[in-house]
Coordinates of C-alpha atoms (C1' of nucleotides) in Angstrom, one line a residue:
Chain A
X26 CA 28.1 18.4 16.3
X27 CA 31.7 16.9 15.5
X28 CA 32.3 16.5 11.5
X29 CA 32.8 12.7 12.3
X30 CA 29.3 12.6 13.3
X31 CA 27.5 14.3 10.1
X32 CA 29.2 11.4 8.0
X33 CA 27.9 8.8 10.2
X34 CA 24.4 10.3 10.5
X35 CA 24.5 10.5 6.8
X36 CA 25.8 7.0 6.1
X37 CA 22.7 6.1 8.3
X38 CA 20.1 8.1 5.7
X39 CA 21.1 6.9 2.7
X40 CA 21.0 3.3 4.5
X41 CA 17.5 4.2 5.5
X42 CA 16.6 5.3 1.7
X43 CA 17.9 2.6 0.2
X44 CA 15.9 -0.1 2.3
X45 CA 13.3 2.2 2.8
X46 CA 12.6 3.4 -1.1
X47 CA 13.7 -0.4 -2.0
X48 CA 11.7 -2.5 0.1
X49 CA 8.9 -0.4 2.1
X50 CA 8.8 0.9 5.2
X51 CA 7.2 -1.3 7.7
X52 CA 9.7 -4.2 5.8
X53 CA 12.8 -3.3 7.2
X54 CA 13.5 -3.2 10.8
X55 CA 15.4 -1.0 12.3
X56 CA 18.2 -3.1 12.3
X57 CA 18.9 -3.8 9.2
X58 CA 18.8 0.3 8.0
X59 CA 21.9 -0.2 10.9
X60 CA 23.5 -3.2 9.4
X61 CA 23.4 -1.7 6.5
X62 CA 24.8 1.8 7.1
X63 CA 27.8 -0.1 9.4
X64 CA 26.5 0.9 12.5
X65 CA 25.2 -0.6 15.6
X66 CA 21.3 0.0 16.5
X67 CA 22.2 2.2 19.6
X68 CA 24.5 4.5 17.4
X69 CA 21.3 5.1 15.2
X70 CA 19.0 6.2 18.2
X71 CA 21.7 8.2 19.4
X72 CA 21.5 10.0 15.9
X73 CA 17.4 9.9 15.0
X74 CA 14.9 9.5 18.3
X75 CA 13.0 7.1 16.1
X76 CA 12.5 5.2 13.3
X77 CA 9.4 7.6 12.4
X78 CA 12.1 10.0 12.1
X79 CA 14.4 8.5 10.4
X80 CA 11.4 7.8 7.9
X81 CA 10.6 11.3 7.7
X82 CA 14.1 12.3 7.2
X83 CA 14.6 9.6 4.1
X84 CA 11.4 11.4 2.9
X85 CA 13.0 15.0 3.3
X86 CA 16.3 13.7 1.4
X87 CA 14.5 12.7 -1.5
X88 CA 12.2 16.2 -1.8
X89 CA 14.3 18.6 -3.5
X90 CA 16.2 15.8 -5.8
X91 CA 12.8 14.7 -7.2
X92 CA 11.5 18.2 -8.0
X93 CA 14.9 19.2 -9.6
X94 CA 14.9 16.2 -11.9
X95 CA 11.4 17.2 -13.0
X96 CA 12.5 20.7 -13.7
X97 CA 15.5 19.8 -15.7
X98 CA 13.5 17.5 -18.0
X99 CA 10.9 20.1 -18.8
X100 CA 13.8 22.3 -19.6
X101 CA 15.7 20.5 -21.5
X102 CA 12.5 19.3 -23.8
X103 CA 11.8 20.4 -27.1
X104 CA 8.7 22.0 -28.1
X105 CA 6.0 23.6 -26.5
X106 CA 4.2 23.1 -23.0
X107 CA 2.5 20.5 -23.9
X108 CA 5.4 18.7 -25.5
X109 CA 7.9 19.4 -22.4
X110 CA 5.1 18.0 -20.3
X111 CA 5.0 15.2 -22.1
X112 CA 8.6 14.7 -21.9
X113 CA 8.5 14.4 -18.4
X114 CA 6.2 11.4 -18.9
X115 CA 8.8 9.6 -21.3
X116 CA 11.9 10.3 -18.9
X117 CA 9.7 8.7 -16.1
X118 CA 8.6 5.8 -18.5
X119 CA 12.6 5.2 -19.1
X120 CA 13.1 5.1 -15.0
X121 CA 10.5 2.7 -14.5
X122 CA 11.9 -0.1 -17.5
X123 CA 14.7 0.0 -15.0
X124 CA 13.8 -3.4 -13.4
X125 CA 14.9 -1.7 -9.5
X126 CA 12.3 0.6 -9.9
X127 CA 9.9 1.3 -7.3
X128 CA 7.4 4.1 -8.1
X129 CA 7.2 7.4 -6.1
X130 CA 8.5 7.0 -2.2
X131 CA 6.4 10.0 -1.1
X132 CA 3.0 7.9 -2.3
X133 CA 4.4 4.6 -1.2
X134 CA 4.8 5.8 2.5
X135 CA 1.2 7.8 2.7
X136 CA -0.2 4.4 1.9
X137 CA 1.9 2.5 4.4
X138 CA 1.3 5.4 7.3
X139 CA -2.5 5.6 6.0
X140 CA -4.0 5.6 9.9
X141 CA -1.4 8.1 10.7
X142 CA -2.3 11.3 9.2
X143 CA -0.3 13.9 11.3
X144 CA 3.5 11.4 10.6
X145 CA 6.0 14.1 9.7
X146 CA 6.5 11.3 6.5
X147 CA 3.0 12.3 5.4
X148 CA 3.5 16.1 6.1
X149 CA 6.6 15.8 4.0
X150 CA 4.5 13.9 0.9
X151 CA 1.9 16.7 1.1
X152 CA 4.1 19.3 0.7
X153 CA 6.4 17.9 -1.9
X154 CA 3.5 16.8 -4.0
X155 CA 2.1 20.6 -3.6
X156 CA 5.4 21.9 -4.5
X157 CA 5.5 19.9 -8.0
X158 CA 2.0 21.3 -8.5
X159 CA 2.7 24.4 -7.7
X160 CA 5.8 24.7 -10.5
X161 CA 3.7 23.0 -12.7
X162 CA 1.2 25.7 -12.1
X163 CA 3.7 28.6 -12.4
X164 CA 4.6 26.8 -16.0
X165 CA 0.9 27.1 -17.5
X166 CA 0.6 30.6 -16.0
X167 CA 3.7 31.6 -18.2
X168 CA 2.6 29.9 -21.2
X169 CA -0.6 32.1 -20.7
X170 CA -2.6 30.4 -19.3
X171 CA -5.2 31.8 -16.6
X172 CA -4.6 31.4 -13.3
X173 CA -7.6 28.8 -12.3
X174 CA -6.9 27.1 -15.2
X175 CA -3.6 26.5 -14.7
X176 CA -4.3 25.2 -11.5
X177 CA -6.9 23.1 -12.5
X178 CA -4.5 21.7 -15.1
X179 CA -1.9 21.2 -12.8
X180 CA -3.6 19.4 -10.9
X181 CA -5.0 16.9 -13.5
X182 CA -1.3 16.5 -14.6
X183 CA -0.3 15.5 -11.0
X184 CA -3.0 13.5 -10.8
X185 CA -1.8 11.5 -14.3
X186 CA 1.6 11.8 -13.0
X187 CA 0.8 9.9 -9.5
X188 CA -1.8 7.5 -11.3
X189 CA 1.0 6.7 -13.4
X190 CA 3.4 6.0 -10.6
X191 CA 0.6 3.8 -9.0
X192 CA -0.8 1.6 -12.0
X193 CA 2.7 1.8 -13.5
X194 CA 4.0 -0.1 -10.3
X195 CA 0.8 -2.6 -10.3
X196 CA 1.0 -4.0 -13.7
X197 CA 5.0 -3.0 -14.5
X198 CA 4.1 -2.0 -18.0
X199 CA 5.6 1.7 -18.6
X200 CA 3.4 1.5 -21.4
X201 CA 1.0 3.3 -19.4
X202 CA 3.0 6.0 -18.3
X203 CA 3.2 6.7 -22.3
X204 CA -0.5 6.9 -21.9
X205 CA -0.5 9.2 -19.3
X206 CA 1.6 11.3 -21.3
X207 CA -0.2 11.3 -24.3
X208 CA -3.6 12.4 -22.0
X209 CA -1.3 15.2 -20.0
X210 CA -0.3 16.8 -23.4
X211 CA -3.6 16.4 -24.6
X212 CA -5.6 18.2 -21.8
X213 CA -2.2 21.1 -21.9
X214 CA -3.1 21.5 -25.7
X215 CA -7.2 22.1 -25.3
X216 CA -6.5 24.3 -22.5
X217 CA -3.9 26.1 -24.8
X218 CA -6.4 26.4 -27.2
X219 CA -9.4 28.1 -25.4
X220 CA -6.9 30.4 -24.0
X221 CA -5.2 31.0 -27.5
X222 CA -9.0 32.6 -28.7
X223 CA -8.2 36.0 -27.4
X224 CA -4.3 36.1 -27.2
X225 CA -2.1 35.5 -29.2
X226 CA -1.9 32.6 -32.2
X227 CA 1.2 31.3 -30.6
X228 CA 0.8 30.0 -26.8
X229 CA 4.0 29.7 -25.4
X230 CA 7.8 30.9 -25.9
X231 CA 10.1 28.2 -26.1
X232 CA 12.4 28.1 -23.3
X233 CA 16.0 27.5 -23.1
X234 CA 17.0 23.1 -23.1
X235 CA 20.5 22.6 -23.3
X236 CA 21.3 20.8 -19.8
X237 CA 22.4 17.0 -20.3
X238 CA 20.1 14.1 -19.0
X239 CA 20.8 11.4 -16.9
X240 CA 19.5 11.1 -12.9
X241 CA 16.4 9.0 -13.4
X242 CA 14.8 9.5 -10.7
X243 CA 14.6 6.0 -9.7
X244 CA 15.8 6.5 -6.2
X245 CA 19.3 4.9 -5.4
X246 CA 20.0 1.2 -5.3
X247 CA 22.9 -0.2 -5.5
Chain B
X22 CA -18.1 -29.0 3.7
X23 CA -20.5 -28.7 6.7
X24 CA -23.1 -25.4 6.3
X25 CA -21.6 -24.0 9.7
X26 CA -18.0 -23.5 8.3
X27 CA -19.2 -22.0 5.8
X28 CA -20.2 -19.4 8.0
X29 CA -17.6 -19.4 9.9
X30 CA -14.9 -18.9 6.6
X31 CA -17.5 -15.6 5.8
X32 CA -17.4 -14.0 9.0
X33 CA -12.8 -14.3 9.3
X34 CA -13.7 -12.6 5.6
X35 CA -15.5 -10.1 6.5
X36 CA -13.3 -9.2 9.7
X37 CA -10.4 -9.7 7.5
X38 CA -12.0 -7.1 5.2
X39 CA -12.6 -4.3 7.5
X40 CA -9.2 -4.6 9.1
X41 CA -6.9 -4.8 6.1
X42 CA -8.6 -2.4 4.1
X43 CA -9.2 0.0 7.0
X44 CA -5.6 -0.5 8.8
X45 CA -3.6 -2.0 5.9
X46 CA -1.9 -5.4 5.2
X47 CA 1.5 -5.3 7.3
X48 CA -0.7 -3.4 10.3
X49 CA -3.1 -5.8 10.9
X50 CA -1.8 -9.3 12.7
X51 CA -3.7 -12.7 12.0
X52 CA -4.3 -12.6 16.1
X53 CA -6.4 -9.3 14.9
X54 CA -8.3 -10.9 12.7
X55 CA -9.1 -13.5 14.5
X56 CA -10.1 -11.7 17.2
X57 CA -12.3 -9.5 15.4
X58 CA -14.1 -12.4 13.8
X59 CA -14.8 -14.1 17.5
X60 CA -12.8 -17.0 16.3
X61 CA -9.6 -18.9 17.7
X62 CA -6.4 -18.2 15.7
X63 CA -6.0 -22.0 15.4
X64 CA -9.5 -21.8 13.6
X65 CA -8.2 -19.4 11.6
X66 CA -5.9 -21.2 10.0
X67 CA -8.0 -24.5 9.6
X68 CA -9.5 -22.2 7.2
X69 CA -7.0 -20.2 5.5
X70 CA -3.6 -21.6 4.7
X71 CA -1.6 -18.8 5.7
X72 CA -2.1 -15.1 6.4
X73 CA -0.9 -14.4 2.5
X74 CA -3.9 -16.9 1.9
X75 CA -6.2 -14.4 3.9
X76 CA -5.4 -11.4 1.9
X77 CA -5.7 -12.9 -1.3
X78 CA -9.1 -14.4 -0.2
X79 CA -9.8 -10.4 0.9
X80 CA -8.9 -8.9 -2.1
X81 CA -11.3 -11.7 -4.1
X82 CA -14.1 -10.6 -2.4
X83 CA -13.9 -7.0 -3.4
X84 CA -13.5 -7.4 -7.1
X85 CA -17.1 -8.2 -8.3
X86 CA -18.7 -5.7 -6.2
X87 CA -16.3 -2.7 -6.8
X88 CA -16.7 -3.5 -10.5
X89 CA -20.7 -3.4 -10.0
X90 CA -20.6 -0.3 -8.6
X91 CA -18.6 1.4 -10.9
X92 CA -21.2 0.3 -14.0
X93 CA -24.0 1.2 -11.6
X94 CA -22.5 4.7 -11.1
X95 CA -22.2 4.9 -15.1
X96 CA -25.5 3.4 -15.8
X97 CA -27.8 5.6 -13.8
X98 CA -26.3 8.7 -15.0
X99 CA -27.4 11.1 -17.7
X100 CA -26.5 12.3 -20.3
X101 CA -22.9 11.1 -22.8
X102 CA -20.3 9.0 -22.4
X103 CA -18.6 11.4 -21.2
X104 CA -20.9 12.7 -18.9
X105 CA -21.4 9.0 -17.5
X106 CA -17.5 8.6 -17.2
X107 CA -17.5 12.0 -14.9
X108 CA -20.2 10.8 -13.0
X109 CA -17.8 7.8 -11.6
X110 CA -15.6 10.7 -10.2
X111 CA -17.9 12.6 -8.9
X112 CA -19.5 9.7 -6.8
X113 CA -16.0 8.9 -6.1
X114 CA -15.8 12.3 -4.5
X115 CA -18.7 11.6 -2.5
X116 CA -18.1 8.7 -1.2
X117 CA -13.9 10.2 -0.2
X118 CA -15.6 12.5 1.9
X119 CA -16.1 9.9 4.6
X120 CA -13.9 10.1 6.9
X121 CA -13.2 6.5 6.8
X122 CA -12.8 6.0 3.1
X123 CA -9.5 4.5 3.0
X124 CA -8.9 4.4 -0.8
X125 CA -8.2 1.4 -3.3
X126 CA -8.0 -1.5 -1.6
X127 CA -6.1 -3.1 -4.7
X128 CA -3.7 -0.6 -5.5
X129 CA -2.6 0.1 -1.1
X130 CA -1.9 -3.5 -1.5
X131 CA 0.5 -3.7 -4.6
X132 CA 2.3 -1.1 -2.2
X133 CA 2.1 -3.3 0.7
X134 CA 3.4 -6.3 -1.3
X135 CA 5.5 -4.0 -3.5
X136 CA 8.8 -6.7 -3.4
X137 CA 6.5 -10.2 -4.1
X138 CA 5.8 -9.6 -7.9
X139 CA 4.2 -13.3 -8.1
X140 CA 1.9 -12.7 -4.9
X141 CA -1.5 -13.9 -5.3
X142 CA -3.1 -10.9 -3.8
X143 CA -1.2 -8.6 -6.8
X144 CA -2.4 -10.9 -9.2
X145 CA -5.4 -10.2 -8.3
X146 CA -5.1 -6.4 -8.4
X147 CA -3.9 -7.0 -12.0
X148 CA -6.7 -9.0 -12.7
X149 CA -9.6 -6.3 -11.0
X150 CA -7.9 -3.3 -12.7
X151 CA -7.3 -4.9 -16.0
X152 CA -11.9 -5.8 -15.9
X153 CA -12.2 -2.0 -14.6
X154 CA -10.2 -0.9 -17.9
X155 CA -11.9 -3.8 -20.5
X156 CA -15.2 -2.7 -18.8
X157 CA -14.6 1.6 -20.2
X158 CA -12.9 0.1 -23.0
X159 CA -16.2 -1.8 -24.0
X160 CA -18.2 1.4 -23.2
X161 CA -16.0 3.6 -25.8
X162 CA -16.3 1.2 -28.4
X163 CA -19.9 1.1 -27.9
X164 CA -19.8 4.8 -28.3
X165 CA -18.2 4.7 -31.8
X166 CA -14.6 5.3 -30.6
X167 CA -12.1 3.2 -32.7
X168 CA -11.1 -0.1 -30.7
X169 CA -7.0 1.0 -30.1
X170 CA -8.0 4.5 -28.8
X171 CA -10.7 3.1 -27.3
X172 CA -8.1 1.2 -25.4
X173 CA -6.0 4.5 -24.5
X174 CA -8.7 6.3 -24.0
X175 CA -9.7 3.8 -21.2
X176 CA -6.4 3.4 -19.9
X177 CA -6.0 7.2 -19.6
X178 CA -9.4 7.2 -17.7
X179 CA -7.9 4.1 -15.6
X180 CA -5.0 6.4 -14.9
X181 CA -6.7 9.5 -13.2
X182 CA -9.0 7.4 -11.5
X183 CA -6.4 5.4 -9.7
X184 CA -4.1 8.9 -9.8
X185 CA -7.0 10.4 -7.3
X186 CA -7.1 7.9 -5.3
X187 CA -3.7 8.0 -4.6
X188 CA -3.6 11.9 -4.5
X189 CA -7.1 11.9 -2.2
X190 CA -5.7 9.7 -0.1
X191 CA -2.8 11.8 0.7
X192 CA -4.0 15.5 0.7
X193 CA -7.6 14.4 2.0
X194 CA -9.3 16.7 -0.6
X195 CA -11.9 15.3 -2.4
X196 CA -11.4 18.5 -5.2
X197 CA -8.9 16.7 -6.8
X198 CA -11.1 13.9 -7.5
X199 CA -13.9 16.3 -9.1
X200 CA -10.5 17.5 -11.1
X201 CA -9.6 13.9 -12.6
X202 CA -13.2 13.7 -13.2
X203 CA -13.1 17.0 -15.3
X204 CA -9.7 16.1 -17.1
X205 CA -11.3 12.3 -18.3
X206 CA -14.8 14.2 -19.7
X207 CA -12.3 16.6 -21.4
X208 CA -10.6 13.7 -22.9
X209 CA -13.0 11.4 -23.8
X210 CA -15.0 14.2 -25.5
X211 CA -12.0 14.8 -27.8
X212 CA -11.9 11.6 -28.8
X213 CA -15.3 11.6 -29.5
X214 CA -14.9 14.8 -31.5
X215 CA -12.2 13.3 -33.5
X216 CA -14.2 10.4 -34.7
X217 CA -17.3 12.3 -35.4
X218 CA -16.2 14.0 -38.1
X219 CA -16.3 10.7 -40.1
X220 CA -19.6 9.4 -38.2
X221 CA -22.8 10.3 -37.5
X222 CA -23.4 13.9 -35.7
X223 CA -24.4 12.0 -31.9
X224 CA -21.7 9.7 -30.6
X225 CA -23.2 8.0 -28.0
X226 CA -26.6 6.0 -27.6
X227 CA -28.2 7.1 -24.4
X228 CA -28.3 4.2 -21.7
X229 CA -31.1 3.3 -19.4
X230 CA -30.4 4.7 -15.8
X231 CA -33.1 3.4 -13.0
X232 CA -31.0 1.4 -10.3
X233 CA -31.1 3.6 -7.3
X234 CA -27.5 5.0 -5.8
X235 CA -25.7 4.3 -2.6
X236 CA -23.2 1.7 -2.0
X237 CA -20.4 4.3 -1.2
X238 CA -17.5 2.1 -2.1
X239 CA -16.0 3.0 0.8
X240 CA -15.7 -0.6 2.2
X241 CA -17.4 -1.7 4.8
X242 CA -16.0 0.1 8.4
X243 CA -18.0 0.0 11.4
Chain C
dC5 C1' 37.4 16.2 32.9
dA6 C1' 33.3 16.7 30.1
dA7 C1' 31.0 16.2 25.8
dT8 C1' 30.1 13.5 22.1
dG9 C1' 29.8 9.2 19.8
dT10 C1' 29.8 4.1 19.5
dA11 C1' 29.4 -0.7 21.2
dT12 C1' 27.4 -4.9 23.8
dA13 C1' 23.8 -6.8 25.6
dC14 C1' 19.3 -6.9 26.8
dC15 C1' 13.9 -6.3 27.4
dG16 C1' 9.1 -6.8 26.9
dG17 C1' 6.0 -7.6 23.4
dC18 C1' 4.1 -9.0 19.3
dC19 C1' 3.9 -12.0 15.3
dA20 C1' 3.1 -15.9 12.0
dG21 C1' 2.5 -20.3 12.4
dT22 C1' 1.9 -25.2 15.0
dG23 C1' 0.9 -29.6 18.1
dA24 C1' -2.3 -32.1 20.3
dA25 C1' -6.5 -32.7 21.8
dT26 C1' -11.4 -32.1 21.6
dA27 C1' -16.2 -31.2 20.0
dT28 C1' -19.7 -31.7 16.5
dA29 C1' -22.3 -33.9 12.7
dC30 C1' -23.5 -37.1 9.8
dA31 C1' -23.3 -42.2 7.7
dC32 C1' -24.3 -46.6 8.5
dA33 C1' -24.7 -51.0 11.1
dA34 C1' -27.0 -53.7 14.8
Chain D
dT25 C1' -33.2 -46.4 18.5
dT26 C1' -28.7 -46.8 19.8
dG27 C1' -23.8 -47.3 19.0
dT28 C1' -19.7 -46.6 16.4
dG29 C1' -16.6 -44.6 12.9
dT30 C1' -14.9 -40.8 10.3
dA31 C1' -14.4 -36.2 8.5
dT32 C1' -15.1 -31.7 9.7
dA33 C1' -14.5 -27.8 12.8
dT34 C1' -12.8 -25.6 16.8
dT35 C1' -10.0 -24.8 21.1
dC36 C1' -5.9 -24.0 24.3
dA37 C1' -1.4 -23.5 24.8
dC38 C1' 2.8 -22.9 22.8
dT39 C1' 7.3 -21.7 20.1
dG40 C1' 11.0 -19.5 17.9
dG41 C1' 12.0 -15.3 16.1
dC42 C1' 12.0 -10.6 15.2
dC43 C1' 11.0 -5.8 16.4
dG44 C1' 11.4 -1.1 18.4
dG45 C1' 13.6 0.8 21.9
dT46 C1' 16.9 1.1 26.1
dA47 C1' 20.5 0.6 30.3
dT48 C1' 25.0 0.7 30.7
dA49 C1' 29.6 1.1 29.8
dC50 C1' 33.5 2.3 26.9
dA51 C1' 36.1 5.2 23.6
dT52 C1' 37.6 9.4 21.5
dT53 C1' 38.7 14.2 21.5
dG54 C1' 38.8 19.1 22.9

DNA sequence: CAATGTATACCGGCCAGTGAATATACACAA
DNA sequence: TTGTGTATATTCACTGGCCGGTATACATTG
């Protein structure tokens, strides 16, 4: 593995996210991920045995990035749990006014591979999506909440996340990703309040928040 | 218009049904179609002007009866509004545990066609999810719930709803259906909370409830 | 030389859409 | 009743193009 060859194969990924994220995955050919990353077509085979694995590996770029950006704008949120969740909500309602946008590629390509259950792609969505839940889970447990609870809320805040990315997308009115907010903060409080009975009167300590914004999560594109 | 064509139009529909919705838009090739429907390609296009024609004519003929069987689900159920609105999940759930149930026709296409904004076939997404969201929003008002958070409220409900099918079409587990079900009974019962303190003690009339079940949603599938 | 990397050129197959001709059905005249 | 015209409905055969993937050869470098 010669150092020249880790730049090319790279230039090739991001190629393949751009067109990929940007235009769907059964649009663009093969080719055209070349064209774009300034390659020929047999240069690409010789670097990914297929274009379901060059799909799989645009999908396993974009895992840890998305999480991170998540994490950094619950931290740097005022307020309590519920109001850092909601925060998340606004952040992603800012990316998708961004005209470019394109929703969540991890979805986008389970609904494109949807007769293909076993794709690596898929295997990749499934596990990012459980990782997101799984912080988000590890969140409410700190802000004392119990543990099937918190995973019962996590879940129901995935699910308004990815209902946002999906209905968001259809209509292209962020407005709705507000909405989602407003009902993820919503069903954080009540949960906060049942728990808050026997505990303590004060749910959650406030975390740190000082780390600067900017990364919207709106996936590349020139 | 002679009464055989008629026939003919119906039966490309109804192959064109079972393919895109159980394959997908881009996976399926008007030779398919055709095939499936015992017709000529040629034929095929007599009738439709061209395969985008097809899918738009596809997606019309699931919009009445997916919005039928979504009342139906909330009309035989007992018990509140909210208890009505968590029925729809839960025979959402049911009918996700086919093996074949492939998910929201509407909303896998808007990913399909994710880069042709002005696409007939999105339109009409935008148009079926828009009645599903008037539809609850008509229910909560009907309930006692204040027209513009009626509106959120049904939006939010909107939300999960199309956030499971996105999320149960990824993991294959139904529970997170039963989940968005739980989260929009939790809402909607705070917002009937909130407005009963100025109204009477019961917020919701009690509907009728007789039509029998089944229906599935699932769409059609051999 | 041998291993790695890149390029040209090509293949079989599928895909959306079409041209030209034909079959069917009904309207109306002889 | 038969014949003819016309609109509808359907077929066969085809095209130009793209697509995923490959055979083969050439370059660069240790």
């Amino acid at each position: 593995m010669g150092e020249r060859s880790v730049t090319t194969r790279e230039r090739i990924i991001k190629a393949a996210v751009k067109l990929f994220h940007g235009e769907g995955i059964r649009a663009v050919s093969v080719d055209a991920v070349a064209a774009k990353a300034g390659v020929t077509k047999r240069t690409l085979y010789y670097h990914f045995r297929s274009k379901d694995n060059l799909i799989a590996a645009y999908l396993e770029t974009r895992d840890q990035p998305n999480l991170v950006v998540f994490r950094q704008w619950f931290d740097e949120a005022k307020g309590d749990v519920a109001d850092r969740v909601e925060a998340i909500f606004q952040n992603l309602a800012r990316s998708a006014r961004h005209p470019k946008w394109k929703g969540c590629g991890f979805l986008r390509t389970s609904v494109e591979l949807i007769n293909m259950p076993g794709h690596p792609a898929i295997v990749a969505g499934r596990a990012h999506k459980k990782r997101v839940e799984d912080w988000l889970c590890g969140v409410f447990v700190e802000a004392g909440i119990e543990g099937p609870d918190a995973r019962q809320l996590a879940r129901q805040v995935i699910l308004l996340i990815d209902g946002a990315f999906s209905v968001v997308l259809l209509h292209r009115d962020p407005g709705y990703m507000e909405a989602a907010g407003a009902a993820a903060a919503s069903l954080v409080r009540a949960r906060l309040a049942t728990g808050r009975e026997k505990d303590r009167p004060n749910g959650a300590p406030t975390a740190t928040g000082d780390q600067d914004s900017e990364g919207d999560a709106r996936d590349e594109d020139a």
